[in-house]
mmCIF file of C-alpha atoms and ligand atoms in Angstrom:
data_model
loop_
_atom_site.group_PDB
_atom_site.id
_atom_site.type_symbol
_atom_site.label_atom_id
_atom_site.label_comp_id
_atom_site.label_asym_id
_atom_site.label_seq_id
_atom_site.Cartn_x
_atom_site.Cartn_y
_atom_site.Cartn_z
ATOM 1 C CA UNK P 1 33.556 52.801 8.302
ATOM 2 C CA UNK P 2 34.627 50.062 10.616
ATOM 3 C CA UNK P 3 31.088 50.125 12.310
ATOM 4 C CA UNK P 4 29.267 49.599 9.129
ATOM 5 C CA UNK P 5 31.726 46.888 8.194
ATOM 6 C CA UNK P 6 30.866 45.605 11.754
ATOM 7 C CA UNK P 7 27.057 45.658 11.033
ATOM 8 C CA UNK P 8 27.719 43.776 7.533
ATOM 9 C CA UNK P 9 29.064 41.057 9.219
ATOM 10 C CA UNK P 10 26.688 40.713 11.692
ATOM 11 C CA UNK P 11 24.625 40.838 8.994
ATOM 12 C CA UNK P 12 26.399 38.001 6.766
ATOM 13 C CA UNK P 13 25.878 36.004 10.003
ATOM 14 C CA UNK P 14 22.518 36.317 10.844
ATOM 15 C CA UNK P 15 21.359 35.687 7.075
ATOM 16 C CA UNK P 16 20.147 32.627 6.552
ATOM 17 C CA UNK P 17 17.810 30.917 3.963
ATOM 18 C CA UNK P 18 17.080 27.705 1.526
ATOM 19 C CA UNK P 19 15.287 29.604 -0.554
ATOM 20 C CA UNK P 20 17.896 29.518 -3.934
ATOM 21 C CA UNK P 21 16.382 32.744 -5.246
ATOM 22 C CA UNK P 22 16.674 33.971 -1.775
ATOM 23 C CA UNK P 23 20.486 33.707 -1.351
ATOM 24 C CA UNK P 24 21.063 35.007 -5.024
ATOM 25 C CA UNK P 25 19.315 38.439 -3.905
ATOM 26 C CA UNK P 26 21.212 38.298 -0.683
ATOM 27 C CA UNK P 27 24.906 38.266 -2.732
ATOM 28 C CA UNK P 28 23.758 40.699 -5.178
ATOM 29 C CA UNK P 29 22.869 42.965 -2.697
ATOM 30 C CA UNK P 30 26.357 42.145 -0.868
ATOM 31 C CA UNK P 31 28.993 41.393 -3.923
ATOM 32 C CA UNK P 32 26.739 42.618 -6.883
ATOM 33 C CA UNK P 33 28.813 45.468 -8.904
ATOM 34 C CA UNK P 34 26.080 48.099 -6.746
ATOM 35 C CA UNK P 35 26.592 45.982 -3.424
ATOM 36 C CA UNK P 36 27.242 47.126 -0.053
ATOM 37 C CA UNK P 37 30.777 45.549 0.006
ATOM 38 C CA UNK P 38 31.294 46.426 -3.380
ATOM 39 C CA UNK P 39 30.336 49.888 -2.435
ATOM 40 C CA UNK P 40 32.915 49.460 0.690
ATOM 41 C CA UNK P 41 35.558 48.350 -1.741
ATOM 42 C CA UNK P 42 35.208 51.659 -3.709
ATOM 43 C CA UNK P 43 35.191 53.901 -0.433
ATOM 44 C CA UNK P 44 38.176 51.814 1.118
ATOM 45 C CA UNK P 45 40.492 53.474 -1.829
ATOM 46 C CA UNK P 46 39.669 57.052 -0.538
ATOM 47 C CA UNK P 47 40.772 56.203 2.980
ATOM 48 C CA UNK P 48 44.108 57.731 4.546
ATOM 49 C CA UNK P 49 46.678 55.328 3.773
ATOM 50 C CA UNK P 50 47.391 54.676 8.034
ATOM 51 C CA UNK P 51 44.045 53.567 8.391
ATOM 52 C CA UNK P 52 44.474 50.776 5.441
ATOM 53 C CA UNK P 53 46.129 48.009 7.129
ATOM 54 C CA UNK P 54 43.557 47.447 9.807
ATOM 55 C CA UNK P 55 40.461 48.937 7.354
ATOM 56 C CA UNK P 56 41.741 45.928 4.692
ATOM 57 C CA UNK P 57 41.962 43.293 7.098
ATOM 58 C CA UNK P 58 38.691 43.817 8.115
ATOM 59 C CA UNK P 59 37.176 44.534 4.863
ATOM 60 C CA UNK P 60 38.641 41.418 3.799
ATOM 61 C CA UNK P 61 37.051 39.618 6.405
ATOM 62 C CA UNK P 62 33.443 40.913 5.455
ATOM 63 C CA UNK P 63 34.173 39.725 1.618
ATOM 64 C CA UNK P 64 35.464 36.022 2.735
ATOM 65 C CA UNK P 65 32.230 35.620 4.981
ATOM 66 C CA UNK P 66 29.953 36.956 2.728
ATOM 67 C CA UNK P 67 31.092 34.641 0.160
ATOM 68 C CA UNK P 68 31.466 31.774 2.324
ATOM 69 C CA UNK P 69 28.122 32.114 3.928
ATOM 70 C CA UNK P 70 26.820 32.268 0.232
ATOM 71 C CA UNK P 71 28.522 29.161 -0.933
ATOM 72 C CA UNK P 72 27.189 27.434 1.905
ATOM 73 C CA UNK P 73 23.944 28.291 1.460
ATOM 74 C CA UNK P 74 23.336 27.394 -2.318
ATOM 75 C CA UNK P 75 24.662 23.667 -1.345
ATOM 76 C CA UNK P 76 21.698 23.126 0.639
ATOM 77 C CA UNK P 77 19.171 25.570 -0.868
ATOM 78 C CA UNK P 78 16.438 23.367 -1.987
ATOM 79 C CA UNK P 79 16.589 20.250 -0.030
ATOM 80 C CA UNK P 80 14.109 20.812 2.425
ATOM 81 C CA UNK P 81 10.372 21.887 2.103
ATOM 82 C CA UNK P 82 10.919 24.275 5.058
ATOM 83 C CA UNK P 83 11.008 26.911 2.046
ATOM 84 C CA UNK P 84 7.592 26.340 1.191
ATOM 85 C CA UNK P 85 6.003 28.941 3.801
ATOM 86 C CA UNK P 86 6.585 31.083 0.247
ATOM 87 C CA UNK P 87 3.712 29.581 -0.579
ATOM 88 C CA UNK P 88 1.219 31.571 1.485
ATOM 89 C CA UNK P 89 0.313 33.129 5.079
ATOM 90 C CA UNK P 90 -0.624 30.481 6.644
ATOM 91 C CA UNK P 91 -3.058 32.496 8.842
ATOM 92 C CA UNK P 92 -5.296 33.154 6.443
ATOM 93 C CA UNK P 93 -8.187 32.028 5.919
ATOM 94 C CA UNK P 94 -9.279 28.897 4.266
ATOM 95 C CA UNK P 95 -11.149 28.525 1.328
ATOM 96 C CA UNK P 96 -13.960 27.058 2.700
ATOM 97 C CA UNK P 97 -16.963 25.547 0.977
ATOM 98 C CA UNK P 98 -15.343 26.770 -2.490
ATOM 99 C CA UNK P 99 -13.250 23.358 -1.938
ATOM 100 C CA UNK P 100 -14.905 21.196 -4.177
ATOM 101 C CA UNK P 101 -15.973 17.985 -2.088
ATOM 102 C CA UNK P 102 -16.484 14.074 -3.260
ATOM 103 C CA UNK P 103 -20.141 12.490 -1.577
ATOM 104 C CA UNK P 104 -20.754 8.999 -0.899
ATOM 105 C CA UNK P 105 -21.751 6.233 -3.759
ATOM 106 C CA UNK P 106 -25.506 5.536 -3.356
ATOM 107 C CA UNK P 107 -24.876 2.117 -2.691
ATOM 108 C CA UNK P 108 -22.790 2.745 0.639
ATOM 109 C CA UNK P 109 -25.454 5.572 1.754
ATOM 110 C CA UNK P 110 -27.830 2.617 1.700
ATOM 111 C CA UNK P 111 -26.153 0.357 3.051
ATOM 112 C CA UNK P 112 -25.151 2.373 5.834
ATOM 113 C CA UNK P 113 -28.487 3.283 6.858
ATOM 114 C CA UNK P 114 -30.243 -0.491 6.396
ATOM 115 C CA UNK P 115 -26.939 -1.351 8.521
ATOM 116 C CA UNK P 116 -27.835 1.189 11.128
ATOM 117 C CA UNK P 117 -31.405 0.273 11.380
ATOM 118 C CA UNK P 118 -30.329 -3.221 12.090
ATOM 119 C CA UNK P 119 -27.751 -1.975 14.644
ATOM 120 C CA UNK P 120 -30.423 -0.170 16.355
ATOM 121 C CA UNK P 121 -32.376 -3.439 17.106
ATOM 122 C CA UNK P 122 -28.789 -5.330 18.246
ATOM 123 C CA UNK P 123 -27.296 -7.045 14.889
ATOM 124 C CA UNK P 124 -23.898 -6.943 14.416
ATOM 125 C CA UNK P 125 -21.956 -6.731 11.177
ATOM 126 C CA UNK P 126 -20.471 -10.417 9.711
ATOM 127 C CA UNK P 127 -18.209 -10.071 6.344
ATOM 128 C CA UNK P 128 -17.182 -13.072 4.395
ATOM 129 C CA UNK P 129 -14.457 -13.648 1.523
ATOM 130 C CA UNK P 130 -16.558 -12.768 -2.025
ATOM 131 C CA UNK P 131 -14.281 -16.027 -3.240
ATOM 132 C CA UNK P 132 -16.016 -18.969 -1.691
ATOM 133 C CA UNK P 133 -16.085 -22.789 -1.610
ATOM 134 C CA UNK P 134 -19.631 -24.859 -2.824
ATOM 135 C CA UNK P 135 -20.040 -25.835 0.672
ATOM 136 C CA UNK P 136 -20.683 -22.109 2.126
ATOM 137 C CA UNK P 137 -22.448 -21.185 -0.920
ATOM 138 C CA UNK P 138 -24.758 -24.282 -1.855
ATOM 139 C CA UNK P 139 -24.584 -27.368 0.334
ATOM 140 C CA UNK P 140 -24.401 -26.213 3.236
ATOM 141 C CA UNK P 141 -27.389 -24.027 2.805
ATOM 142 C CA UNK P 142 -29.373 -27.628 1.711
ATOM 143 C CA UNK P 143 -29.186 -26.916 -1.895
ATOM 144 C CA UNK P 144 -29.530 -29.985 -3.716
ATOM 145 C CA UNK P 145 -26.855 -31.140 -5.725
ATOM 146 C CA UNK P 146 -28.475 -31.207 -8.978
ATOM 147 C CA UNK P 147 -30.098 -27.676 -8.284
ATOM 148 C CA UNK P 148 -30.335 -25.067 -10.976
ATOM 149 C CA UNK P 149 -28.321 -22.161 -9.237
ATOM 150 C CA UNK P 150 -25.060 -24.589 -8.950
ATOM 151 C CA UNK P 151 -25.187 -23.699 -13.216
ATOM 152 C CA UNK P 152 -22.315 -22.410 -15.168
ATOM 153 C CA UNK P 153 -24.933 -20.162 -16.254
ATOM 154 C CA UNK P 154 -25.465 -18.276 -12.832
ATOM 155 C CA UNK P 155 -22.206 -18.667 -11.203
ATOM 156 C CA UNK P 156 -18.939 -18.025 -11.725
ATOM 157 C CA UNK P 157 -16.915 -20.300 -11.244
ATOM 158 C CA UNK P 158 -12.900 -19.920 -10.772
ATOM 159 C CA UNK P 159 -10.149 -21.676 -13.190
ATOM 160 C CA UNK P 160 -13.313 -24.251 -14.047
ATOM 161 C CA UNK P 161 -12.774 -25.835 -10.920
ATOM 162 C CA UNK P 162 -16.392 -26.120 -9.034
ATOM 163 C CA UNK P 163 -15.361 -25.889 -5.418
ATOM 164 C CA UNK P 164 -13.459 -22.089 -6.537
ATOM 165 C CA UNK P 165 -16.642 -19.661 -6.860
ATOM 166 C CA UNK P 166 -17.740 -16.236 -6.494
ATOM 167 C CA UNK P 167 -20.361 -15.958 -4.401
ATOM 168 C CA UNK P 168 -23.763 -15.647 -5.356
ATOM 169 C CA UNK P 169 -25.136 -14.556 -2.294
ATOM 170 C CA UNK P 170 -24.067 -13.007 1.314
ATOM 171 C CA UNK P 171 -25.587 -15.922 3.156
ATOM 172 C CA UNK P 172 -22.350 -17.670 2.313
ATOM 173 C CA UNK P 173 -21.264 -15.249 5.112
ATOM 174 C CA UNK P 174 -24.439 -16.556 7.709
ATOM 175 C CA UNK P 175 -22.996 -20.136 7.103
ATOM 176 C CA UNK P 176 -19.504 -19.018 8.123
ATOM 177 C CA UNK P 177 -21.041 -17.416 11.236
ATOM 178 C CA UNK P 178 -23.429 -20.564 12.238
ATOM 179 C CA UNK P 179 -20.383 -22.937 12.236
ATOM 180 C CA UNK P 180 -18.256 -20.497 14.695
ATOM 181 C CA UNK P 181 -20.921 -19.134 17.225
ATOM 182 C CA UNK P 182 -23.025 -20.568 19.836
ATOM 183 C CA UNK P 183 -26.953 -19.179 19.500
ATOM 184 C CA UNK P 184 -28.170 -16.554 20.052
ATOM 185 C CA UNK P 185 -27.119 -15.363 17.098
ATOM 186 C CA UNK P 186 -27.990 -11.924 15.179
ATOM 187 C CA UNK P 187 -26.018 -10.669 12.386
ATOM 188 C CA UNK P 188 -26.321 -8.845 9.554
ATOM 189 C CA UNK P 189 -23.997 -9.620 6.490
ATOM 190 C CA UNK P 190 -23.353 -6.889 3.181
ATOM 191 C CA UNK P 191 -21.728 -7.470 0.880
ATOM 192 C CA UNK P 192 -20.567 -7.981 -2.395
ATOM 193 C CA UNK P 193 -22.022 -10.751 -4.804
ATOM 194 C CA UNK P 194 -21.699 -12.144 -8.395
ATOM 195 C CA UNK P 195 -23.882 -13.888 -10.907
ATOM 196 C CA UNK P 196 -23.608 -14.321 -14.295
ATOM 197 C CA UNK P 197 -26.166 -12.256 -15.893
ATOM 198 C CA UNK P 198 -26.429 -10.240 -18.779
ATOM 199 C CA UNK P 199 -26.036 -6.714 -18.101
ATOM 200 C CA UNK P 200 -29.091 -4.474 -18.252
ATOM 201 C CA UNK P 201 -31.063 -1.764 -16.743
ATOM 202 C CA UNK P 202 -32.857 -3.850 -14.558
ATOM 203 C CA UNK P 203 -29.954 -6.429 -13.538
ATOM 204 C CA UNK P 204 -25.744 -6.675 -13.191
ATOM 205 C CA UNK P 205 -23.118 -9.412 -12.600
ATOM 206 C CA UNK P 206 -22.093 -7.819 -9.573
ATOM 207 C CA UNK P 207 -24.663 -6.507 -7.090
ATOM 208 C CA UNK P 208 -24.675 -5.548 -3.254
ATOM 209 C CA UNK P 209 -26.673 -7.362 -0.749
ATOM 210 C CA UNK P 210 -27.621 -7.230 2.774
ATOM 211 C CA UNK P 211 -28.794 -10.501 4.328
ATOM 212 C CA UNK P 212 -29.555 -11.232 7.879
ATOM 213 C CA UNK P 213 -29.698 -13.789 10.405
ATOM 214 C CA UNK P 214 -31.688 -14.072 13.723
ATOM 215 C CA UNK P 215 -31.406 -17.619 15.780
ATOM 216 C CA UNK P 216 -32.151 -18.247 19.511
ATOM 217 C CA UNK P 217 -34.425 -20.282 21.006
ATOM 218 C CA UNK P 218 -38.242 -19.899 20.323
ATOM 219 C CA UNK P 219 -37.736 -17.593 17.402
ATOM 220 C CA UNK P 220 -41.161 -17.607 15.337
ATOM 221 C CA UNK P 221 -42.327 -16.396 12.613
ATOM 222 C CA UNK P 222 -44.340 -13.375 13.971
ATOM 223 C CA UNK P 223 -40.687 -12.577 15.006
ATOM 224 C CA UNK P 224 -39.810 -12.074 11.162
ATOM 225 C CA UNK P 225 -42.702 -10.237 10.793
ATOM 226 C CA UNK P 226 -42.407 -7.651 13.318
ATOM 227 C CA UNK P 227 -38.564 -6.944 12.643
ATOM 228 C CA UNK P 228 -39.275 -6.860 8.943
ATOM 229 C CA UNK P 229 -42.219 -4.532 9.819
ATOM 230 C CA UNK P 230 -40.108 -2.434 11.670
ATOM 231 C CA UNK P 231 -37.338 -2.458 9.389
ATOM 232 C CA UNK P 232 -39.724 -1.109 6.428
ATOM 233 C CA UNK P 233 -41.120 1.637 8.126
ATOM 234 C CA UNK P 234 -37.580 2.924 9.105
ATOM 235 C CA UNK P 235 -36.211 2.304 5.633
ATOM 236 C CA UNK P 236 -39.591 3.798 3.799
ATOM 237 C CA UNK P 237 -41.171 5.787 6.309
ATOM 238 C CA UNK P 238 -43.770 5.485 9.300
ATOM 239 C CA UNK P 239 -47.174 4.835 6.437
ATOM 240 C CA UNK P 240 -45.540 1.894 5.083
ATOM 241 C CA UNK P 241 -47.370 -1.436 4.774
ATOM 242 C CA UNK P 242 -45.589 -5.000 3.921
ATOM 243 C CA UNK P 243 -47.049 -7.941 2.379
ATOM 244 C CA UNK P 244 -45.721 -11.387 2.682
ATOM 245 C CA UNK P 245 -46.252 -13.725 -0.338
ATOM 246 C CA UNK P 246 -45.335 -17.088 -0.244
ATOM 247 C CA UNK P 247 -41.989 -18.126 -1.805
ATOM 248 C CA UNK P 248 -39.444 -20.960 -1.851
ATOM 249 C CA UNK P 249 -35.793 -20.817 -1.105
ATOM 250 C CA UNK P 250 -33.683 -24.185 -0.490
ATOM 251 C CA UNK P 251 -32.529 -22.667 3.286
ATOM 252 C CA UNK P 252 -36.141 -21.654 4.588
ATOM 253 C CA UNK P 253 -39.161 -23.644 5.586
ATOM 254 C CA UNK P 254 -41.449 -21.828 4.851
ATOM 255 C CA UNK P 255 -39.784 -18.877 2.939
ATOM 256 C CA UNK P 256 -41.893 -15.782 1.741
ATOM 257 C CA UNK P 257 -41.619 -12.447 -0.274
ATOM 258 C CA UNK P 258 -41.599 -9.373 1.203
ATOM 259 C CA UNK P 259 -43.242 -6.756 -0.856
ATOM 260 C CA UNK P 260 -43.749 -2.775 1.085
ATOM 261 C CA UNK P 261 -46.115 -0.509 -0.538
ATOM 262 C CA UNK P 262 -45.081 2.030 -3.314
ATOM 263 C CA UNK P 263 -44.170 4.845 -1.524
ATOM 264 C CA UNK P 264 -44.436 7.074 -4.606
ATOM 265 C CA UNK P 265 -48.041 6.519 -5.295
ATOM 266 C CA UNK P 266 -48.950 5.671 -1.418
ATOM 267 C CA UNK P 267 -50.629 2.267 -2.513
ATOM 268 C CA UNK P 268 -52.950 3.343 -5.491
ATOM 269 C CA UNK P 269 -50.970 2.486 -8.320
ATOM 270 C CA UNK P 270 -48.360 4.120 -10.182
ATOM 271 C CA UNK P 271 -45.901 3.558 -13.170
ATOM 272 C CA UNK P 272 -42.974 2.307 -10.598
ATOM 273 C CA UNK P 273 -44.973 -0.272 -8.388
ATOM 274 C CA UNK P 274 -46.452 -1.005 -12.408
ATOM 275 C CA UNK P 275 -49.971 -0.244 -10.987
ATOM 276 C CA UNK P 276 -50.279 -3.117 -8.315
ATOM 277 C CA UNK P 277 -49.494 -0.579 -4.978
ATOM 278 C CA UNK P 278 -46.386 -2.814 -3.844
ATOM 279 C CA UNK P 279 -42.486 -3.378 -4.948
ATOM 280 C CA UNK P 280 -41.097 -6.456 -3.888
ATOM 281 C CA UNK P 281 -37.651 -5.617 -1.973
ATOM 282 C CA UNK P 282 -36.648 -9.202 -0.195
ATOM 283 C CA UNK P 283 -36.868 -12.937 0.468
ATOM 284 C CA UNK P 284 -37.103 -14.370 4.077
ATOM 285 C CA UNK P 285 -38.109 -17.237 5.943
ATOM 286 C CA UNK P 286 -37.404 -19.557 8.318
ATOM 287 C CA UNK P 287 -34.235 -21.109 9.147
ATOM 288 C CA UNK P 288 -34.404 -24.531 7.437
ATOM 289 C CA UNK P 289 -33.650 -27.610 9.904
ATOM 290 C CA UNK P 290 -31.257 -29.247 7.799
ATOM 291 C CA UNK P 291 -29.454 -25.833 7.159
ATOM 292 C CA UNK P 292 -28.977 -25.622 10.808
ATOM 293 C CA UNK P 293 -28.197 -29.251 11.116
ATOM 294 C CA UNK P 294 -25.214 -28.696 8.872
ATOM 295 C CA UNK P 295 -23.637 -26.204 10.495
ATOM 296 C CA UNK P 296 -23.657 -27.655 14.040
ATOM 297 C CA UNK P 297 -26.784 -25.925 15.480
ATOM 298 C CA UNK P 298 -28.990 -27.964 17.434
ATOM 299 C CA UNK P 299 -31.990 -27.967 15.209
ATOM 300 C CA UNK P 300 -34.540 -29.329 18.166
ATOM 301 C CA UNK P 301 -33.297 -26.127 20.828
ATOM 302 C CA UNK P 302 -32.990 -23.810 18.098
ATOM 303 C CA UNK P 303 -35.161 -22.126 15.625
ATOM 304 C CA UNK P 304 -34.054 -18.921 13.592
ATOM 305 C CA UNK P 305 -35.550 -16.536 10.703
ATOM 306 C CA UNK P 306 -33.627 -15.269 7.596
ATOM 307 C CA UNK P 307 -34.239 -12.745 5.525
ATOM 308 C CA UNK P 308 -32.062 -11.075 2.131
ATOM 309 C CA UNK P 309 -32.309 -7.751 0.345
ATOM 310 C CA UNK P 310 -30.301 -6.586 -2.972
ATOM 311 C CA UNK P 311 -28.790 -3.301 -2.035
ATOM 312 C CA UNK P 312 -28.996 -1.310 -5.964
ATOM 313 C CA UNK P 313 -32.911 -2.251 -6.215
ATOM 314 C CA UNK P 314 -33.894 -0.548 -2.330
ATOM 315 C CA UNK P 315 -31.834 2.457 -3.539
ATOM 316 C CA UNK P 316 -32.871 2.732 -6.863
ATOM 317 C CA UNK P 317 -36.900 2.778 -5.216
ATOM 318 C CA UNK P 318 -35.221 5.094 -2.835
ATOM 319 C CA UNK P 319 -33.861 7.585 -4.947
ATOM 320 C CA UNK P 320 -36.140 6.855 -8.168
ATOM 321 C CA UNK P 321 -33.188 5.877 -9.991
ATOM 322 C CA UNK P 322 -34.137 3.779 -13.445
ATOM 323 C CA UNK P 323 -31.330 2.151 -14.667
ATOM 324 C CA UNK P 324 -29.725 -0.361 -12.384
ATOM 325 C CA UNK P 325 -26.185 0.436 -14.555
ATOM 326 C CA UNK P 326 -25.491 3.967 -13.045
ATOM 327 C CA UNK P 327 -24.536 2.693 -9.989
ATOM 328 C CA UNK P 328 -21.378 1.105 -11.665
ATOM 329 C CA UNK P 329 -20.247 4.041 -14.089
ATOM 330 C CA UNK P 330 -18.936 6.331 -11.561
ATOM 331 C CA UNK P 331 -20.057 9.416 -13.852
ATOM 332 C CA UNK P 332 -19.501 12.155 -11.134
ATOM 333 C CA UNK P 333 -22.773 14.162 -12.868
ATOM 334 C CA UNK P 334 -24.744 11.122 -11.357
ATOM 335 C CA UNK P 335 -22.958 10.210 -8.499
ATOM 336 C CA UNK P 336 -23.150 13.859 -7.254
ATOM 337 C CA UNK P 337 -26.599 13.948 -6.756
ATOM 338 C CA UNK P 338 -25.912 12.314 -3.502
ATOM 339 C CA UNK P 339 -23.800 14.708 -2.159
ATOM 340 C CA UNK P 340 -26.573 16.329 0.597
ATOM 341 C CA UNK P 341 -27.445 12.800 1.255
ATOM 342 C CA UNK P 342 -24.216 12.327 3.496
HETATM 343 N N1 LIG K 1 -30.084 -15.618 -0.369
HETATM 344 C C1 LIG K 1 -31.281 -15.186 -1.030
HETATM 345 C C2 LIG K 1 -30.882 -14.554 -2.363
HETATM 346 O O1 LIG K 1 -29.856 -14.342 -2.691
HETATM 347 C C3 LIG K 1 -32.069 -14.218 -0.232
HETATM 348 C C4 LIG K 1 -32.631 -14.789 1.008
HETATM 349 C C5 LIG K 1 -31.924 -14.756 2.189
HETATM 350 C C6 LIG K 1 -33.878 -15.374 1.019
HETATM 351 C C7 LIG K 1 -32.438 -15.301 3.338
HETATM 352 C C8 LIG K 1 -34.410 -15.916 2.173
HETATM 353 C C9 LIG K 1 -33.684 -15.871 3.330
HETATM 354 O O2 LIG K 1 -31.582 -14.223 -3.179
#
């Protein structure tokens, strides 16, 4: 009897848990009314009465520690996570590819990959704050101060105070650049912009744009030409043809159009390209002199191209998407679609 007294305590000892339900098993399989000292208890009575003394001291012992070791226990059961590992084996394996997965937004797949096109020819990325001033967004960029996009009607502008504005465009951000850096300069800017339009399928408040910059010395206009070229056939694929139409835009001189041909229908004419072969997807041009003039650049040394692209409309002809307001909903049924695109 002593030695299974002896192997109780060592027992008592050694147990040790935070788990509450744990500890509870432990004493009822210890002090329960059918536990081992319990059992002891009964058996001690039975004993020959000059063994008692030394039997009862010990079996006293056992009972104290058990009971101790208990109480100690329950005080800290439950105040550590280490108890968790009742939660599984953690050698098992994992689920796998029955964990459901989120996918990119369109809009950042896009961007990424007109991004890395551009970082393949040696642009860097230039961000901006989407809050702006009029100089970053308008004067600076030659606007004149009387000009149309200045409106209420197409920007938004802050508190009603006309020097607090949301930008309309990322070439805000090409200003910011030009009045830091020395030429050469080649950066790409994304971003964010807003204009106050009504909502539609074919245009948004907020839309995403990439613009880009390119200034050195000697910069021409076959140089615009042969980037944009280049940047066409990466974006639509080797076939693809671009048109340049000319435009007019306050910070080039001369500006164009850039239209590629539809993809879809290969140039003959199709629903999407509304039977004409080509989808317009940007506005360049070059650099105007007063632009660079304005932000510090010596406008005889230097000449540079720019060029600006809205991010929704080269995804939507991407992924033949039709309605310009999915991209903002976040409905996972649409945005899912995407999800082998990463
Ligand atoms: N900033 C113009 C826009 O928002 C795009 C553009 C950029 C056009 C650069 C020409 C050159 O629409």
């Amino acid at each position: 009897m002593t030695e299974r007294i002896n192997e109780l305590i060592a027992e008592v000892e050694a147990f040790s848990s935070r788990a509450a339900g744990e500890i509870e098993d432990f004493r009822i399989r210890m002090l329960g009314r059918k536990g081992r000292v319990t059992e002891l208890m009964e058996e001690f009575k039975t004993v020959a009465p000059e063994m008692k003394r030394t039997l009862g001291q010990k079996l006293n012992e056992l009972k104290t520690k058990a009971q101790q070791r208990i109480n100690d226990l329950k005080a800290t059961a439950g105040t550590s996570t280490a108890k968790i590992p009742a939660a599984g084996d953690m050698t098992r394996p994992g689920k796998g590819a029955a964990e459901p997965t989120g996918s990119r937004h369109p809009i950042s797949l896009v961007r990424n990959e007109i991004v890395g096109i551009f970082d393949r020819m040696g642009y860097t990325v230039a961000e901006g704050p989407e809050i702006e001033d009029d100089r970053h967004v308008f004067t600076a960029l030659n606007f004149a101060p009387e000009h149309p996009a200045r409106d209420m009607q197409d920007t938004f502008f802050i508190e009603k105070n006309p020097d607090v504005l949301l930008r309309t465009h990322t070439s805000s951000i090409q200003v910011r650049v030009m009045e830091t850096q020395e030429p050469p300069i080649r950066v790409i800017c994304p971003g964010r912009v807003f204009r106050n339009e009504a909502i539609s399928y074919r245009a948004h408040c907020i839309f995403h744009q990439v613009e880009g910059l390119y200034i050195d010395e000697g910069v021409s206009f076959a140089d615009l030409k042969q980037t944009l070229l280049h940047f066409a056939r990466e974006m639509f694929g080797a076939e693809t043809k671009i048109r340049l139409r000319p435009s007019y835009f306050p910070f080039t001189e001369p500006s164009a159009e850039m239209d590629v041909s539809c993809a879809l229908c290969g140039g003959k004419g199709c629903p999407v390209c509304k039977g004409t072969g080509w989808l317009e997807i940007m506005g360049c041009g070059m650099v105007d002199p007063n632009v660079l003039e304005a932000c510090g650049i010596d406008n005889k040394k230097y000449t540079g191209f720019a060029f600006g692209m809205g991010i929704e409309r080269i995804a939507m002809l991407k992924y033949g998407v039709g309605d310009l307001r999915l991209y903002f909903e976040n409905d996972v049924r649409f945005l899912h679609q995407f999800a082998a695109a990463l």
